[in-house]
GROMACS .gro file of C-alpha atoms in nm:
model
  405
    1MET     CA    1   1.224  -0.447  -2.433
    2ASN     CA    2   1.456  -0.577  -2.174
    3ASP     CA    3   1.405  -0.757  -1.848
    4SER     CA    4   1.448  -0.453  -1.624
    5PRO     CA    5   1.161  -0.247  -1.483
    6GLY     CA    6   1.263   0.034  -1.718
    7TRP     CA    7   1.129  -0.163  -2.013
    8ALA     CA    8   1.172  -0.032  -2.364
    9SER     CA    9   1.189   0.320  -2.493
   10PRO     CA   10   0.839   0.422  -2.602
   11GLY     CA   11   0.737   0.368  -2.961
   12SER     CA   12   0.477   0.550  -3.165
   13ALA     CA   13   0.124   0.447  -3.089
   14PRO     CA   14  -0.017   0.224  -3.363
   15SER     CA   15  -0.341   0.419  -3.348
   16ASP     CA   16  -0.166   0.740  -3.447
   17ASP     CA   17  -0.078   0.668  -3.807
   18GLN     CA   18  -0.130   0.300  -3.878
   19ASP     CA   19  -0.449   0.115  -3.957
   20GLY     CA   20  -0.303  -0.236  -3.942
   21THR     CA   21  -0.442  -0.341  -4.282
   22ALA     CA   22  -0.132  -0.328  -4.498
   23GLY     CA   23  -0.085  -0.633  -4.714
   24ILE     CA   24  -0.433  -0.778  -4.657
   25PRO     CA   25  -0.609  -0.855  -4.986
   26ARG     CA   26  -0.958  -0.717  -5.026
   27PRO     CA   27  -1.249  -0.886  -5.203
   28SER     CA   28  -1.262  -0.610  -5.461
   29ALA     CA   29  -0.892  -0.636  -5.549
   30PRO     CA   30  -0.716  -0.907  -5.754
   31ALA     CA   31  -0.557  -1.167  -5.529
   32GLY     CA   32  -0.277  -1.267  -5.763
   33GLY     CA   33  -0.313  -1.062  -6.078
   34ASP     CA   34  -0.449  -1.340  -6.305
   35ARG     CA   35  -0.817  -1.300  -6.216
   36PRO     CA   36  -1.050  -1.011  -6.272
   37ALA     CA   37  -1.123  -0.786  -5.976
   38GLY     CA   38  -1.412  -0.888  -5.762
   39GLN     CA   39  -1.366  -1.265  -5.815
   40TRP     CA   40  -1.209  -1.498  -5.561
   41SER     CA   41  -1.209  -1.807  -5.782
   42PRO     CA   42  -1.338  -1.905  -6.127
   43THR     CA   43  -1.573  -2.153  -5.962
   44GLN     CA   44  -1.773  -2.094  -5.649
   45PRO     CA   45  -1.966  -2.348  -5.439
   46PRO     CA   46  -2.342  -2.348  -5.483
   47ALA     CA   47  -2.525  -2.120  -5.246
   48GLY     CA   48  -2.627  -2.278  -4.919
   49GLN     CA   49  -2.394  -2.580  -4.954
   50TRP     CA   50  -2.090  -2.447  -4.767
   51SER     CA   51  -2.051  -2.531  -4.399
   52PRO     CA   52  -1.798  -2.414  -4.141
   53PRO     CA   53  -1.514  -2.644  -4.045
   54SER     CA   54  -1.596  -2.915  -3.795
   55ALA     CA   55  -1.386  -3.076  -3.527
   56PRO     CA   56  -1.251  -3.427  -3.594
   57GLY     CA   57  -1.521  -3.687  -3.558
   58ARG     CA   58  -1.800  -3.431  -3.583
   59GLY     CA   59  -1.987  -3.321  -3.892
   60PRO     CA   60  -1.946  -3.427  -4.254
   61GLY     CA   61  -1.602  -3.506  -4.381
   62ALA     CA   62  -1.456  -3.588  -4.044
   63GLY     CA   63  -1.219  -3.878  -4.027
   64PRO     CA   64  -0.862  -3.989  -3.979
   65GLY     CA   65  -0.603  -3.742  -4.092
   66MET     CA   66  -0.819  -3.436  -4.038
   67PRO     CA   67  -0.634  -3.147  -3.870
   68VAL     CA   68  -0.682  -3.102  -3.500
   69PRO     CA   69  -0.752  -2.749  -3.376
   70PRO     CA   70  -0.462  -2.603  -3.177
   71PRO     CA   71  -0.505  -2.584  -2.799
   72GLY     CA   72  -0.664  -2.269  -2.665
   73TRP     CA   73  -0.911  -2.218  -2.951
   74GLY     CA   74  -1.223  -2.322  -2.766
   75ALA     CA   75  -1.392  -2.652  -2.703
   76PRO     CA   76  -1.430  -2.885  -3.002
   77GLY     CA   77  -1.756  -2.833  -3.182
   78PRO     CA   78  -1.914  -2.670  -3.481
   79GLY     CA   79  -1.794  -2.323  -3.576
   80TRP     CA   80  -1.476  -2.131  -3.505
   81GLY     CA   81  -1.335  -2.127  -3.152
   82GLY     CA   82  -1.255  -1.811  -2.956
   83PRO     CA   83  -0.913  -1.644  -2.939
   84PRO     CA   84  -0.645  -1.806  -2.725
   85PRO     CA   85  -0.632  -1.685  -2.364
   86ALA     CA   86  -0.391  -1.404  -2.290
   87ALA     CA   87  -0.062  -1.489  -2.125
   88LYS     CA   88  -0.053  -1.416  -1.752
   89PRO     CA   89   0.300  -1.454  -1.616
   90GLY     CA   90   0.228  -1.224  -1.322
   91VAL     CA   91  -0.056  -1.044  -1.149
   92ILE     CA   92  -0.240  -0.933  -1.465
   93PRO     CA   93  -0.321  -1.090  -1.804
   94LEU     CA   94  -0.115  -0.934  -2.082
   95ARG     CA   95  -0.399  -0.769  -2.272
   96PRO     CA   96  -0.613  -0.456  -2.232
   97LEU     CA   97  -0.741  -0.457  -1.874
   98GLY     CA   98  -1.082  -0.395  -1.726
   99VAL     CA   99  -1.149  -0.192  -1.413
  100GLY     CA  100  -1.179  -0.501  -1.194
  101GLU     CA  101  -0.854  -0.647  -1.331
  102ILE     CA  102  -0.663  -0.328  -1.247
  103LEU     CA  103  -0.795  -0.322  -0.891
  104ASP     CA  104  -0.735  -0.695  -0.853
  105GLY     CA  105  -0.381  -0.657  -0.988
  106ALA     CA  106  -0.302  -0.392  -0.728
  107VAL     CA  107  -0.436  -0.611  -0.446
  108SER     CA  108  -0.262  -0.922  -0.585
  109THR     CA  109   0.070  -0.738  -0.585
  110MET     CA  110   0.023  -0.650  -0.218
  111ARG     CA  111  -0.064  -1.011  -0.139
  112THR     CA  112   0.209  -1.175  -0.350
  113HIS     CA  113   0.494  -0.944  -0.247
  114TRP     CA  114   0.363  -0.858   0.098
  115ARG     CA  115   0.703  -0.860   0.267
  116THR     CA  116   0.846  -0.595   0.036
  117VAL     CA  117   0.525  -0.395  -0.002
  118LEU     CA  118   0.436  -0.382   0.366
  119GLY     CA  119   0.799  -0.333   0.462
  120VAL     CA  120   0.813  -0.013   0.257
  121SER     CA  121   0.468   0.126   0.334
  122LEU     CA  122   0.471   0.039   0.707
  123THR     CA  123   0.815   0.188   0.766
  124VAL     CA  124   0.734   0.510   0.582
  125SER     CA  125   0.392   0.537   0.750
  126VAL     CA  126   0.532   0.495   1.103
  127VAL     CA  127   0.812   0.750   1.051
  128THR     CA  128   0.570   0.995   0.888
  129GLU     CA  129   0.313   0.968   1.165
  130ILE     CA  130   0.575   1.011   1.439
  131LEU     CA  131   0.702   1.331   1.275
  132VAL     CA  132   0.350   1.467   1.234
  133ILE     CA  133   0.260   1.394   1.599
  134LEU     CA  134   0.579   1.560   1.725
  135LEU     CA  135   0.510   1.866   1.509
  136GLN     CA  136   0.154   1.892   1.635
  137ARG     CA  137   0.259   1.856   1.996
  138TYR     CA  138   0.572   2.071   2.022
  139VAL     CA  139   0.625   2.286   1.711
  140LEU     CA  140   0.298   2.400   1.559
  141PRO     CA  141   0.111   2.686   1.729
  142GLU     CA  142  -0.221   2.638   1.903
  143PRO     CA  143  -0.527   2.696   1.680
  144ALA     CA  144  -0.654   3.050   1.695
  145SER     CA  145  -0.970   3.091   1.898
  146ILE     CA  146  -1.279   3.245   1.737
  147ASP     CA  147  -1.549   3.434   1.922
  148PRO     CA  148  -1.883   3.327   1.773
  149ASN     CA  149  -2.036   3.659   1.883
  150ALA     CA  150  -1.783   3.878   1.701
  151VAL     CA  151  -1.915   4.095   1.418
  152GLY     CA  152  -1.779   4.334   1.159
  153ALA     CA  153  -1.406   4.398   1.142
  154GLU     CA  154  -1.339   4.186   1.449
  155ALA     CA  155  -1.500   3.882   1.287
  156VAL     CA  156  -1.296   3.937   0.969
  157ARG     CA  157  -0.976   3.966   1.175
  158GLN     CA  158  -1.049   3.645   1.365
  159ALA     CA  159  -1.129   3.460   1.042
  160GLY     CA  160  -0.796   3.570   0.896
  161ASP     CA  161  -0.608   3.460   1.208
  162SER     CA  162  -0.783   3.122   1.197
  163LEU     CA  163  -0.696   3.077   0.829
  164ARG     CA  164  -0.327   3.157   0.891
  165SER     CA  165  -0.319   2.920   1.186
  166GLU     CA  166  -0.475   2.645   0.977
  167LEU     CA  167  -0.219   2.698   0.701
  168PHE     CA  168   0.070   2.683   0.950
  169SER     CA  169  -0.072   2.358   1.084
  170THR     CA  170  -0.142   2.200   0.745
  171VAL     CA  171   0.160   2.287   0.532
  172PRO     CA  172   0.429   2.100   0.734
  173ALA     CA  173   0.215   1.786   0.757
  174SER     CA  174   0.141   1.811   0.383
  175LEU     CA  175   0.511   1.836   0.300
  176ILE     CA  176   0.589   1.531   0.512
  177ALA     CA  177   0.305   1.339   0.346
  178MET     CA  178   0.435   1.441   0.001
  179ILE     CA  179   0.783   1.309   0.078
  180ALA     CA  180   0.634   0.987   0.214
  181THR     CA  181   0.428   0.945  -0.102
  182LEU     CA  182   0.739   0.998  -0.316
  183LEU     CA  183   0.933   0.729  -0.134
  184THR     CA  184   0.657   0.472  -0.143
  185THR     CA  185   0.559   0.547  -0.503
  186SER     CA  186   0.914   0.516  -0.632
  187VAL     CA  187   0.985   0.184  -0.461
  188LEU     CA  188   0.642   0.028  -0.510
  189THR     CA  189   0.633   0.114  -0.880
  190VAL     CA  190   0.942  -0.100  -0.924
  191VAL     CA  191   0.781  -0.383  -0.726
  192ILE     CA  192   0.466  -0.367  -0.939
  193SER     CA  193   0.662  -0.362  -1.264
  194ARG     CA  194   0.834  -0.683  -1.159
  195SER     CA  195   0.508  -0.842  -1.044
  196VAL     CA  196   0.361  -0.790  -1.393
  197LEU     CA  197   0.642  -1.012  -1.524
  198GLY     CA  198   0.587  -1.268  -1.248
  199ARG     CA  199   0.918  -1.196  -1.078
  200SER     CA  200   0.991  -1.139  -0.714
  201VAL     CA  201   1.196  -0.848  -0.588
  202THR     CA  202   1.352  -0.777  -0.251
  203LEU     CA  203   1.333  -0.444  -0.074
  204ARG     CA  204   1.703  -0.382  -0.137
  205GLU     CA  205   1.665  -0.449  -0.510
  206ALA     CA  206   1.360  -0.225  -0.535
  207TRP     CA  207   1.537   0.056  -0.351
  208SER     CA  208   1.844   0.019  -0.571
  209GLU     CA  209   1.626   0.055  -0.882
  210ALA     CA  210   1.423   0.347  -0.747
  211ARG     CA  211   1.691   0.556  -0.578
  212PRO     CA  212   1.833   0.723  -0.894
  213ARG     CA  213   1.482   0.844  -0.986
  214LEU     CA  214   1.394   1.007  -0.653
  215LEU     CA  215   1.518   1.356  -0.740
  216PRO     CA  216   1.344   1.365  -1.080
  217LEU     CA  217   1.027   1.235  -0.915
  218LEU     CA  218   1.055   1.509  -0.651
  219GLY     CA  219   1.099   1.767  -0.926
  220LEU     CA  220   0.792   1.633  -1.106
  221THR     CA  221   0.583   1.652  -0.788
  222VAL     CA  222   0.696   2.007  -0.711
  223LEU     CA  223   0.624   2.116  -1.069
  224LEU     CA  224   0.272   1.972  -1.064
  225SER     CA  225   0.205   2.127  -0.721
  226ALA     CA  226   0.328   2.466  -0.843
  227MET     CA  227   0.099   2.440  -1.147
  228VAL     CA  228  -0.203   2.379  -0.922
  229VAL     CA  229  -0.110   2.670  -0.694
  230ALA     CA  230  -0.065   2.902  -0.993
  231ILE     CA  231  -0.401   2.799  -1.138
  232MET     CA  232  -0.576   2.862  -0.806
  233ALA     CA  233  -0.405   3.201  -0.772
  234VAL     CA  234  -0.516   3.307  -1.120
  235GLY     CA  235  -0.871   3.197  -1.051
  236LEU     CA  236  -0.907   3.361  -0.707
  237THR     CA  237  -0.709   3.685  -0.746
  238PRO     CA  238  -0.962   3.887  -0.953
  239GLY     CA  239  -1.241   3.818  -0.702
  240LEU     CA  240  -1.022   3.897  -0.402
  241LEU     CA  241  -0.928   4.235  -0.548
  242LEU     CA  242  -1.291   4.348  -0.578
  243PRO     CA  243  -1.485   4.452  -0.267
  244GLY     CA  244  -1.831   4.344  -0.160
  245GLY     CA  245  -2.060   4.079  -0.295
  246LEU     CA  246  -1.936   4.114  -0.653
  247GLY     CA  247  -1.585   4.020  -0.546
  248ALA     CA  248  -1.712   3.723  -0.345
  249ALA     CA  249  -1.918   3.595  -0.642
  250LEU     CA  250  -1.626   3.639  -0.880
  251ALA     CA  251  -1.392   3.462  -0.638
  252PHE     CA  252  -1.634   3.170  -0.615
  253LEU     CA  253  -1.663   3.140  -0.994
  254GLY     CA  254  -1.286   3.166  -1.027
  255PHE     CA  255  -1.240   2.894  -0.768
  256VAL     CA  256  -1.478   2.661  -0.953
  257ALA     CA  257  -1.305   2.727  -1.287
  258ALA     CA  258  -0.962   2.674  -1.128
  259CYS     CA  259  -1.077   2.341  -0.981
  260VAL     CA  260  -1.199   2.225  -1.323
  261VAL     CA  261  -0.867   2.313  -1.486
  262ALA     CA  262  -0.669   2.154  -1.201
  263VAL     CA  263  -0.866   1.828  -1.227
  264TRP     CA  264  -0.819   1.822  -1.604
  265LEU     CA  265  -0.443   1.862  -1.566
  266TRP     CA  266  -0.434   1.608  -1.281
  267VAL     CA  267  -0.586   1.340  -1.503
  268ARG     CA  268  -0.383   1.443  -1.808
  269PHE     CA  269  -0.053   1.411  -1.621
  270THR     CA  270  -0.144   1.124  -1.387
  271LEU     CA  271   0.079   0.877  -1.576
  272ALA     CA  272   0.384   1.104  -1.566
  273ALA     CA  273   0.526   0.945  -1.249
  274PRO     CA  274   0.511   0.584  -1.382
  275ALA     CA  275   0.661   0.700  -1.712
  276LEU     CA  276   0.940   0.878  -1.527
  277MET     CA  277   1.014   0.571  -1.315
  278LEU     CA  278   0.977   0.290  -1.568
  279GLU     CA  279   1.104   0.458  -1.885
  280ARG     CA  280   1.379   0.660  -1.715
  281GLN     CA  281   1.243   0.973  -1.883
  282PRO     CA  282   1.318   1.337  -1.788
  283ILE     CA  283   1.046   1.541  -1.620
  284LEU     CA  284   0.912   1.726  -1.924
  285THR     CA  285   0.929   1.417  -2.141
  286SER     CA  286   0.731   1.225  -1.878
  287LEU     CA  287   0.461   1.492  -1.886
  288ARG     CA  288   0.438   1.466  -2.265
  289ARG     CA  289   0.429   1.086  -2.243
  290SER     CA  290   0.142   1.100  -1.995
  291ALA     CA  291  -0.051   1.344  -2.212
  292LYS     CA  292  -0.006   1.115  -2.514
  293LEU     CA  293  -0.112   0.802  -2.329
  294VAL     CA  294  -0.416   0.966  -2.170
  295LYS     CA  295  -0.530   1.128  -2.497
  296GLY     CA  296  -0.865   0.983  -2.599
  297SER     CA  297  -0.909   0.808  -2.262
  298TRP     CA  298  -0.952   1.106  -2.030
  299TRP     CA  299  -1.294   1.009  -1.897
  300ARG     CA  300  -1.193   0.648  -1.846
  301MET     CA  301  -0.887   0.758  -1.650
  302PHE     CA  302  -1.091   1.008  -1.449
  303GLY     CA  303  -1.344   0.741  -1.357
  304MET     CA  304  -1.070   0.500  -1.251
  305LEU     CA  305  -0.897   0.763  -1.036
  306LEU     CA  306  -1.228   0.869  -0.883
  307LEU     CA  307  -1.313   0.508  -0.800
  308THR     CA  308  -0.970   0.464  -0.638
  309GLY     CA  309  -1.024   0.776  -0.429
  310VAL     CA  310  -1.366   0.656  -0.316
  311LEU     CA  311  -1.224   0.318  -0.213
  312ILE     CA  312  -0.945   0.486  -0.015
  313PHE     CA  313  -1.200   0.717   0.149
  314VAL     CA  314  -1.417   0.421   0.251
  315LEU     CA  315  -1.111   0.239   0.387
  316THR     CA  316  -1.019   0.549   0.587
  317LEU     CA  317  -1.367   0.572   0.738
  318ILE     CA  318  -1.375   0.204   0.827
  319ILE     CA  319  -1.044   0.222   1.013
  320ALA     CA  320  -1.022   0.583   1.135
  321ILE     CA  321  -1.367   0.614   1.292
  322PRO     CA  322  -1.327   0.326   1.542
  323PHE     CA  323  -0.978   0.445   1.639
  324GLY     CA  324  -1.108   0.801   1.676
  325ILE     CA  325  -1.388   0.692   1.906
  326ILE     CA  326  -1.148   0.486   2.117
  327ALA     CA  327  -0.902   0.777   2.132
  328VAL     CA  328  -1.164   1.027   2.241
  329THR     CA  329  -1.302   0.789   2.503
  330VAL     CA  330  -0.960   0.715   2.651
  331ASP     CA  331  -0.827   1.071   2.642
  332SER     CA  332  -1.130   1.262   2.770
  333ASN     CA  333  -1.249   1.014   3.035
  334GLY     CA  334  -1.559   0.930   2.844
  335LEU     CA  335  -1.728   1.025   2.521
  336SER     CA  336  -1.996   1.231   2.695
  337GLU     CA  337  -1.733   1.463   2.842
  338PHE     CA  338  -1.586   1.518   2.499
  339LEU     CA  339  -1.926   1.604   2.348
  340ASN     CA  340  -2.004   1.854   2.625
  341SER     CA  341  -1.661   2.020   2.630
  342ASP     CA  342  -1.531   2.309   2.419
  343SER     CA  343  -1.165   2.206   2.462
  344THR     CA  344  -0.978   2.032   2.182
  345ASP     CA  345  -0.646   2.007   2.365
  346PHE     CA  346  -0.599   1.630   2.353
  347GLY     CA  347  -0.314   1.452   2.523
  348TRP     CA  348  -0.076   1.175   2.429
  349PRO     CA  349  -0.334   0.891   2.446
  350PHE     CA  350  -0.546   1.060   2.179
  351LEU     CA  351  -0.247   1.133   1.953
  352ILE     CA  352  -0.104   0.782   1.986
  353ILE     CA  353  -0.431   0.596   1.923
  354THR     CA  354  -0.534   0.809   1.628
  355GLY     CA  355  -0.178   0.783   1.498
  356ILE     CA  356  -0.203   0.403   1.499
  357GLY     CA  357  -0.519   0.428   1.292
  358GLU     CA  358  -0.348   0.663   1.046
  359VAL     CA  359  -0.054   0.423   1.014
  360ILE     CA  360  -0.285   0.134   0.929
  361VAL     CA  361  -0.467   0.341   0.667
  362SER     CA  362  -0.143   0.466   0.508
  363THR     CA  363   0.014   0.120   0.508
  364LEU     CA  364  -0.275  -0.011   0.297
  365ALA     CA  365  -0.347   0.302   0.092
  366TYR     CA  366   0.008   0.373  -0.031
  367PRO     CA  367   0.065   0.042  -0.215
  368PHE     CA  368  -0.292   0.022  -0.345
  369THR     CA  369  -0.277   0.370  -0.498
  370ALA     CA  370   0.072   0.312  -0.642
  371GLY     CA  371  -0.046  -0.020  -0.788
  372VAL     CA  372  -0.345   0.136  -0.960
  373MET     CA  373  -0.131   0.414  -1.111
  374ALA     CA  374   0.133   0.173  -1.241
  375LEU     CA  375  -0.124  -0.069  -1.386
  376LEU     CA  376  -0.313   0.216  -1.554
  377TYR     CA  377   0.015   0.309  -1.722
  378VAL     CA  378   0.074  -0.052  -1.831
  379ASP     CA  379  -0.285  -0.080  -1.957
  380GLN     CA  380  -0.261   0.237  -2.166
  381ARG     CA  381   0.065   0.125  -2.324
  382ILE     CA  382  -0.085  -0.215  -2.404
  383ARG     CA  383  -0.380  -0.044  -2.571
  384ARG     CA  384  -0.178   0.210  -2.768
  385GLU     CA  385   0.165   0.052  -2.819
  386ALA     CA  386   0.116  -0.327  -2.792
  387LEU     CA  387   0.335  -0.341  -2.482
  388ASP     CA  388   0.187  -0.682  -2.402
  389LEU     CA  389   0.414  -0.840  -2.666
  390ASP     CA  390   0.726  -0.692  -2.508
  391LEU     CA  391   0.614  -0.789  -2.160
  392ALA     CA  392   0.541  -1.148  -2.265
  393ARG     CA  393   0.883  -1.170  -2.430
  394ALA     CA  394   1.058  -1.031  -2.121
  395ALA     CA  395   0.866  -1.274  -1.900
  396GLY     CA  396   0.981  -1.568  -2.116
  397VAL     CA  397   0.632  -1.671  -2.229
  398PRO     CA  398   0.664  -1.945  -2.498
  399GLY     CA  399   0.589  -1.823  -2.848
  400TYR     CA  400   0.714  -1.466  -2.791
  401ASP     CA  401   1.085  -1.524  -2.853
  402THR     CA  402   1.110  -1.333  -3.182
  403PRO     CA  403   1.172  -0.962  -3.123
  404ARG     CA  404   0.903  -0.729  -3.251
  405SER     CA  405   1.018  -0.529  -3.554
   0.00000   0.00000   0.00000
């Protein structure tokens, strides 16, 4: 463990081949070799006459010279106190995290390092939205028109033209969004890794740390995207080759099966990007690291990712709907005209107003999603590899100075 966002090279998970009980004497085993097995002492206190330790000044035997419980072990009183609170040098406590703590850690990072976080996400969002608007206005073709009264071969032809037009309109915007996600994820992962240690980071420092990992991160994203496309092709091809209703039914079943496999792989490899950024791992090694960390926690990870998606969707609705209504009202001289018109050729007012709404959504969604992904990675390593000890040592928490063997 060092004090850089790369952290330490991964170790074997304690849960893989260690049970953590080595060297602990058991009641059925001799404690020192001079007593028979099964006996703790030649003499035992009478039954019912042993009481738990008491705090000084409380209970029998209390008096001067009695040991004082160390701080952090609960309020004085009868019985044993609870465990000491976990160290929290940054935005999260250094222990296994709950769902609320992961979400709160992502929001706390945005609030604590708002200059760096918003500087990255706002800049990328504005540039991305400008490029998308210019493509939609000047480069991409007009959507193909469909005659609702067409039947037979003509209806099939129009549906194919509409699908091709939709693909031409979607693919460039998707590529731009992918590049924007890469940039924000790479930089914000560094910011979040520093915020866990309670350290600030400037935009220049974060970019300097993230820049060498951009090409590997791009390669990882392309590889995962190609895997999803290949899975969809395998699932849909048999149904598309068969004519009639049988082919349509087979294509539907293949699509459902492909979606299940794609979601399974998405969750299994969701921690590959944080592993690639923070451990400086190659692409394939990052995929294996993610699979190892997610193993045994697939449903928990799926639930956390689904919850994050729902929150982003709600945020999008809250912001995008008002901006959309304003844009339609301004551009079409009234909402009633828009509802009664078949034209969807909006002008610059509509594109600009809706673009502002998209920028606001992206500015908030990018850092929140990156924060959740990075903190899920930290949480899984704490659970499986005791990363909390290394993080506490790197953060300079008292009592964690001795390196872990």
